[in-house]
CSV table of C-alpha atoms in Angstrom, one decimal:
chain,number,residue,atom,x,y,z
A,268,MET,CA,0.0,0.0,0.0
A,269,ARG,CA,1.3,3.4,-0.9
A,270,THR,CA,0.3,7.0,-0.2
A,271,GLN,CA,-1.5,8.6,-3.1
A,272,GLN,CA,0.0,11.9,-4.1
A,273,PRO,CA,-2.3,15.0,-4.5
A,274,ASP,CA,-1.6,15.3,-8.3
A,275,GLU,CA,-2.9,11.8,-8.8
A,276,GLU,CA,-6.3,12.4,-7.2
A,277,MET,CA,-8.2,13.2,-10.4
A,278,SER,CA,-6.6,10.3,-12.4
A,279,SER,CA,-6.4,7.4,-10.0
A,280,PRO,CA,-9.4,6.0,-8.0
A,281,SER,CA,-9.1,6.3,-4.2
A,282,PRO,CA,-10.5,3.5,-1.9
A,283,ALA,CA,-11.7,6.2,0.5
A,284,ARG,CA,-13.6,8.1,-2.1
A,285,MET,CA,-15.0,4.9,-3.6
A,286,TYR,CA,-16.3,3.9,-0.2
A,287,ASP,CA,-17.8,7.4,0.1
A,288,TYR,CA,-19.6,6.7,-3.2
A,289,PHE,CA,-20.9,3.3,-2.1
A,290,LEU,CA,-22.3,5.0,1.0
A,291,GLY,CA,-24.1,7.6,-1.1
A,292,GLY,CA,-21.7,10.4,-0.4
A,293,THR,CA,-20.6,13.2,-2.8
A,294,THR,CA,-16.9,13.6,-2.0
A,295,ASN,CA,-15.7,11.6,-4.9
A,296,TYR,CA,-14.5,12.1,-8.5
A,297,GLN,CA,-15.6,10.5,-11.8
A,298,VAL,CA,-12.6,8.2,-11.7
A,299,ASP,CA,-13.8,6.9,-8.4
A,300,ARG,CA,-17.4,6.4,-9.5
A,301,ASP,CA,-16.2,4.6,-12.7
A,302,ALA,CA,-14.1,2.2,-10.7
A,303,ALA,CA,-16.9,1.6,-8.2
A,304,GLU,CA,-19.4,0.9,-10.9
A,305,ARG,CA,-17.0,-1.6,-12.5
A,306,GLY,CA,-16.8,-3.4,-9.2
A,307,LEU,CA,-20.6,-3.4,-8.8
A,308,THR,CA,-21.0,-4.9,-12.3
A,309,TYR,CA,-19.3,-8.1,-11.1
A,310,ALA,CA,-20.5,-8.0,-7.4
A,311,PRO,CA,-23.6,-5.8,-6.9
A,312,GLU,CA,-23.6,-6.7,-3.2
A,313,ILE,CA,-20.6,-4.5,-2.6
A,314,LYS,CA,-22.8,-1.4,-2.0
A,315,THR,CA,-24.9,-3.3,0.6
A,316,ILE,CA,-21.8,-4.7,2.2
A,317,ALA,CA,-20.3,-1.2,2.5
A,318,THR,CA,-23.4,0.1,4.3
A,319,ALA,CA,-23.4,-3.0,6.6
A,320,ASN,CA,-19.8,-2.4,7.5
A,321,ARG,CA,-20.5,1.3,8.4
A,322,GLN,CA,-23.5,0.2,10.5
A,323,PHE,CA,-21.3,-2.3,12.3
A,324,LEU,CA,-18.8,0.5,13.1
A,325,ILE,CA,-21.6,2.7,14.4
A,326,ARG,CA,-23.0,-0.1,16.7
A,327,ALA,CA,-19.5,-1.0,18.0
A,328,ILE,CA,-18.6,2.6,18.8
A,329,ARG,CA,-21.8,3.1,20.6
A,330,PHE,CA,-21.5,-0.2,22.5
A,331,LEU,CA,-18.0,0.7,23.7
A,332,ALA,CA,-18.9,4.2,24.7
A,333,GLU,CA,-21.7,2.8,26.7
A,334,GLN,CA,-19.1,0.6,28.5
A,335,GLY,CA,-17.3,3.7,29.5
A,336,VAL,CA,-14.6,3.9,26.8
A,337,ASN,CA,-14.0,7.6,26.0
A,338,GLN,CA,-10.8,7.4,23.8
A,339,PHE,CA,-10.9,6.3,20.2
A,340,LEU,CA,-8.0,5.8,17.7
A,341,ASP,CA,-9.6,5.4,14.2
A,342,ILE,CA,-6.9,4.2,11.8
A,343,GLY,CA,-7.8,4.3,8.1
A,344,SER,CA,-10.8,6.4,8.9
A,345,GLY,CA,-11.6,7.5,5.3
A,346,LEU,CA,-13.7,10.5,4.4
A,347,PRO,CA,-16.1,12.0,6.9
A,348,THR,CA,-19.7,10.8,6.4
A,349,GLN,CA,-22.9,10.7,8.5
A,350,GLU,CA,-22.5,9.5,12.1
A,351,ASN,CA,-18.7,9.7,12.4
A,352,VAL,CA,-16.8,8.0,15.2
A,353,HIS,CA,-16.4,11.1,17.3
A,354,GLU,CA,-20.0,12.1,16.9
A,355,ILE,CA,-21.3,8.7,18.0
A,356,ALA,CA,-18.9,8.5,20.9
A,357,GLN,CA,-19.8,12.1,22.1
A,358,SER,CA,-23.5,11.4,21.8
A,359,VAL,CA,-23.0,8.9,24.6
A,360,THR,CA,-20.1,10.5,26.4
A,361,PRO,CA,-19.6,14.2,25.6
A,362,SER,CA,-16.0,14.1,26.9
A,363,ALA,CA,-15.0,11.4,24.4
A,364,ARG,CA,-11.7,12.0,22.5
A,365,THR,CA,-11.0,10.8,19.0
A,366,VAL,CA,-7.9,10.7,16.8
A,367,TYR,CA,-8.5,10.0,13.2
A,368,VAL,CA,-5.7,8.6,11.0
A,369,ASP,CA,-5.6,8.2,7.3
A,370,ASN,CA,-2.8,8.2,4.6
A,371,ASP,CA,-5.0,9.6,1.8
A,372,PRO,CA,-4.3,13.3,1.2
A,373,SER,CA,-7.8,13.7,-0.3
A,374,VAL,CA,-9.2,13.0,3.2
A,375,LEU,CA,-7.4,15.9,4.9
A,376,PRO,CA,-9.5,18.9,3.9
A,377,GLN,CA,-12.8,17.3,4.7
A,378,ALA,CA,-11.6,15.9,7.9
A,379,GLN,CA,-10.1,19.2,9.1
A,380,ALA,CA,-13.3,21.0,8.2
A,381,LEU,CA,-15.4,18.5,10.2
A,382,ILE,CA,-13.5,18.9,13.4
A,383,ILE,CA,-13.1,22.8,13.5
A,384,GLY,CA,-14.0,24.0,16.9
A,385,ASP,CA,-13.9,20.5,18.5
A,386,ASP,CA,-10.9,20.4,20.8
A,387,ARG,CA,-11.6,16.7,21.7
A,388,THR,CA,-11.1,15.5,18.1
A,389,ARG,CA,-7.9,15.4,16.0
A,390,TYR,CA,-6.9,14.2,12.5
A,391,ILE,CA,-3.4,13.1,11.5
A,392,GLN,CA,-2.1,12.0,8.2
A,393,ALA,CA,-0.2,8.7,8.7
A,394,ASP,CA,0.0,5.2,7.4
A,395,VAL,CA,-1.4,2.1,9.1
A,396,ARG,CA,1.8,0.3,8.3
A,397,ASP,CA,3.7,2.6,10.6
A,398,PRO,CA,2.2,2.0,14.1
A,399,HIS,CA,5.2,3.7,15.8
A,400,GLY,CA,4.6,6.8,13.8
A,401,ILE,CA,0.9,6.8,14.7
A,402,LEU,CA,1.4,6.1,18.4
A,403,SER,CA,4.3,8.6,18.8
A,404,HIS,CA,2.7,11.4,16.8
A,405,PRO,CA,2.4,14.6,18.9
A,406,GLU,CA,-1.4,14.8,18.4
A,407,THR,CA,-1.8,11.1,19.5
A,408,THR,CA,0.4,11.5,22.6
A,409,ARG,CA,-1.2,14.8,23.5
A,410,HIS,CA,-4.8,13.7,23.0
A,411,LEU,CA,-5.0,10.1,24.2
A,412,ASP,CA,-4.2,9.2,27.9
A,413,PRO,CA,-2.0,6.1,27.9
A,414,ALA,CA,-3.2,5.3,31.4
A,415,GLN,CA,-6.8,4.8,30.3
A,416,PRO,CA,-8.3,2.3,27.9
A,417,TRP,CA,-8.6,3.1,24.2
A,418,ALA,CA,-10.7,1.7,21.3
A,419,VAL,CA,-8.4,1.0,18.4
A,420,VAL,CA,-10.5,1.1,15.2
A,421,LEU,CA,-9.3,-0.9,12.2
A,422,CYS,CA,-12.4,-1.1,10.1
A,423,SER,CA,-11.9,-2.2,6.4
A,424,VAL,CA,-8.3,-1.0,6.3
A,425,LEU,CA,-6.1,-4.1,6.7
A,426,HIS,CA,-7.3,-5.7,3.5
A,427,PHE,CA,-5.4,-2.8,1.8
A,428,VAL,CA,-2.2,-4.0,3.5
A,429,PRO,CA,-0.6,-6.8,1.5
A,430,ASP,CA,1.1,-9.8,3.2
A,431,ALA,CA,4.5,-8.3,2.2
A,432,ASP,CA,3.9,-5.4,4.6
A,433,ASP,CA,3.2,-7.7,7.6
A,434,PRO,CA,-0.4,-6.8,8.5
A,435,TYR,CA,-0.3,-9.2,11.5
A,436,GLY,CA,2.7,-7.4,12.9
A,437,VAL,CA,0.9,-4.1,12.5
A,438,VAL,CA,-2.0,-5.3,14.6
A,439,TYR,CA,0.2,-6.9,17.1
A,440,ARG,CA,2.2,-3.7,17.7
A,441,LEU,CA,-1.0,-1.6,18.0
A,442,MET,CA,-2.6,-4.0,20.4
A,443,GLU,CA,0.6,-4.4,22.4
A,444,ALA,CA,0.9,-0.6,22.9
A,445,ALA,CA,-2.8,-0.2,23.9
A,446,PRO,CA,-3.4,0.1,27.7
A,447,ALA,CA,-5.0,-2.8,29.6
A,448,GLY,CA,-8.8,-2.7,29.2
A,449,SER,CA,-8.6,-1.4,25.7
A,450,TYR,CA,-10.6,-2.7,22.8
A,451,LEU,CA,-10.1,-3.4,19.1
A,452,ILE,CA,-12.9,-2.9,16.6
A,453,PHE,CA,-12.0,-4.7,13.4
A,454,SER,CA,-13.5,-5.6,10.0
A,455,HIS,CA,-12.0,-7.2,6.9
A,456,VAL,CA,-13.2,-8.3,3.5
A,457,SER,CA,-13.2,-12.1,3.1
A,458,ARG,CA,-12.7,-14.2,0.0
A,459,THR,CA,-14.8,-17.0,1.5
A,460,ASP,CA,-17.7,-18.1,-0.7
A,461,VAL,CA,-16.3,-16.0,-3.6
A,462,ASP,CA,-16.6,-18.3,-6.7
A,463,PRO,CA,-13.3,-18.8,-8.5
A,464,GLU,CA,-14.3,-16.9,-11.6
A,465,LEU,CA,-15.5,-13.9,-9.7
A,466,TYR,CA,-12.4,-13.9,-7.6
A,467,LYS,CA,-10.2,-13.7,-10.7
A,468,ILE,CA,-12.3,-10.8,-12.0
A,469,LEU,CA,-12.1,-8.9,-8.7
A,470,MET,CA,-8.4,-9.4,-8.5
A,471,ALA,CA,-8.0,-8.1,-12.1
A,472,THR,CA,-10.2,-5.1,-11.2
A,473,ASN,CA,-8.0,-4.5,-8.2
A,474,SER,CA,-4.7,-4.5,-10.0
A,475,ASN,CA,-5.9,-2.4,-12.9
A,476,ASN,CA,-7.9,0.2,-11.1
A,477,LEU,CA,-7.0,0.7,-7.5
A,478,SER,CA,-4.0,2.5,-6.2
A,479,ASN,CA,-4.2,0.3,-3.1
A,480,PRO,CA,-5.5,-3.2,-4.2
A,481,ILE,CA,-7.5,-5.3,-1.8
A,482,THR,CA,-6.2,-8.5,-0.4
A,483,TYR,CA,-9.1,-10.9,0.0
A,484,ARG,CA,-8.2,-13.2,2.9
A,485,THR,CA,-9.9,-16.4,4.1
A,486,VAL,CA,-11.8,-16.7,7.3
A,487,GLU,CA,-8.9,-18.5,8.9
A,488,GLU,CA,-6.4,-15.8,7.8
A,489,ILE,CA,-8.7,-13.0,9.2
A,490,ALA,CA,-9.1,-14.9,12.5
A,491,ARG,CA,-5.3,-14.8,12.9
A,492,PHE,CA,-5.6,-11.0,13.5
A,493,PHE,CA,-7.4,-11.7,16.8
A,494,ASP,CA,-4.9,-14.3,17.9
A,495,GLN,CA,-3.0,-12.0,20.2
A,496,PRO,CA,-1.7,-12.6,23.8
A,497,ASP,CA,-4.0,-11.2,26.5
A,498,TRP,CA,-6.9,-10.4,24.1
A,499,GLU,CA,-10.3,-12.0,23.9
A,500,LEU,CA,-13.1,-11.7,21.4
A,501,LEU,CA,-16.4,-10.4,22.8
A,502,PRO,CA,-19.6,-12.3,21.9
A,503,PRO,CA,-20.7,-13.1,19.2
A,504,GLY,CA,-17.1,-13.5,18.1
A,505,MET,CA,-15.9,-12.9,14.6
A,506,VAL,CA,-18.9,-12.9,12.3
A,507,ASP,CA,-20.4,-11.3,9.2
A,508,VAL,CA,-20.7,-7.6,10.2
A,509,GLN,CA,-24.5,-7.8,9.7
A,510,ARG,CA,-24.6,-10.3,12.6
A,511,TRP,CA,-22.6,-8.4,15.1
A,512,GLN,CA,-25.1,-7.3,17.8
A,513,PRO,CA,-27.6,-6.1,15.2
A,514,ASP,CA,-30.2,-3.6,16.2
A,515,GLY,CA,-32.9,-6.0,14.8
A,516,LEU,CA,-33.0,-9.7,14.0
A,517,ALA,CA,-30.5,-10.9,11.5
A,518,ASP,CA,-31.6,-14.4,11.3
A,519,ASP,CA,-32.6,-13.9,7.6
A,520,PHE,CA,-29.2,-12.8,6.6
A,521,ILE,CA,-27.5,-15.0,4.0
A,522,PRO,CA,-23.8,-14.4,3.3
A,523,GLY,CA,-23.1,-13.5,-0.3
A,524,ARG,CA,-20.1,-14.2,-2.6
A,525,VAL,CA,-18.2,-11.4,-1.0
A,526,ARG,CA,-18.3,-10.9,2.8
A,527,VAL,CA,-17.0,-8.5,5.4
A,528,LEU,CA,-16.2,-10.2,8.7
A,529,GLY,CA,-15.9,-8.2,11.9
A,530,GLY,CA,-15.5,-8.4,15.7
A,531,VAL,CA,-14.6,-6.6,18.9
A,532,ALA,CA,-11.8,-7.8,21.2
A,533,ARG,CA,-10.8,-6.6,24.6
A,534,LYS,CA,-7.3,-6.6,26.2
A,535,ARG,CA,-7.4,-8.3,29.6
């Protein structure tokens, strides 16, 4: 995964802006919409999955804020949209603090505009592959109390980190640095149940169109992210994001060819 340069924004699709498009946002370019529509041609469920992933994040943030967590480190936050992490957390605990992290320069202006006047929310431009840079950043050290639990948010970001960049080591270093009692909110695209032909098409679409191609991992490969010392998954475990503590019944949910798996873990 590499950082996109500003002069590439109009010519190269951005995963953050494509996600914004899937969610019905307007902060995207034609190149992003074209790439998103190509993906929808092969897998129409992608838009539904994007919405489900966002709803999972909203439910998880609200749940942890209700447990008393008031510090949130959202890495790979993407473009601001409705019901952002700091807004959800502050609706439960007005004193909640949030640090957003993203490596896409197109996110910066919208993110900065969103947090004007909010002294409890910060945005930094940094890369998920550099946990030390994130954790030692002046805004992080100034804004988050290392003596109190955090919620580290890694929603739909690690499938943009290829195996060559050691995504498991990234998660381990972030979780190791988090104070006792901290939480991890995590989701990741899965290649389970993707038929072989569709998988080939999606991989070709990745390579040809995305600056940061997606790595589709299996259920077992995704479960390894939670296999960390002193951490335990909260019920219902690692599941399709639609099934994680849904607001209504999800018994009628049937996994599609492309899935997003998610879970919340706690550091003992």
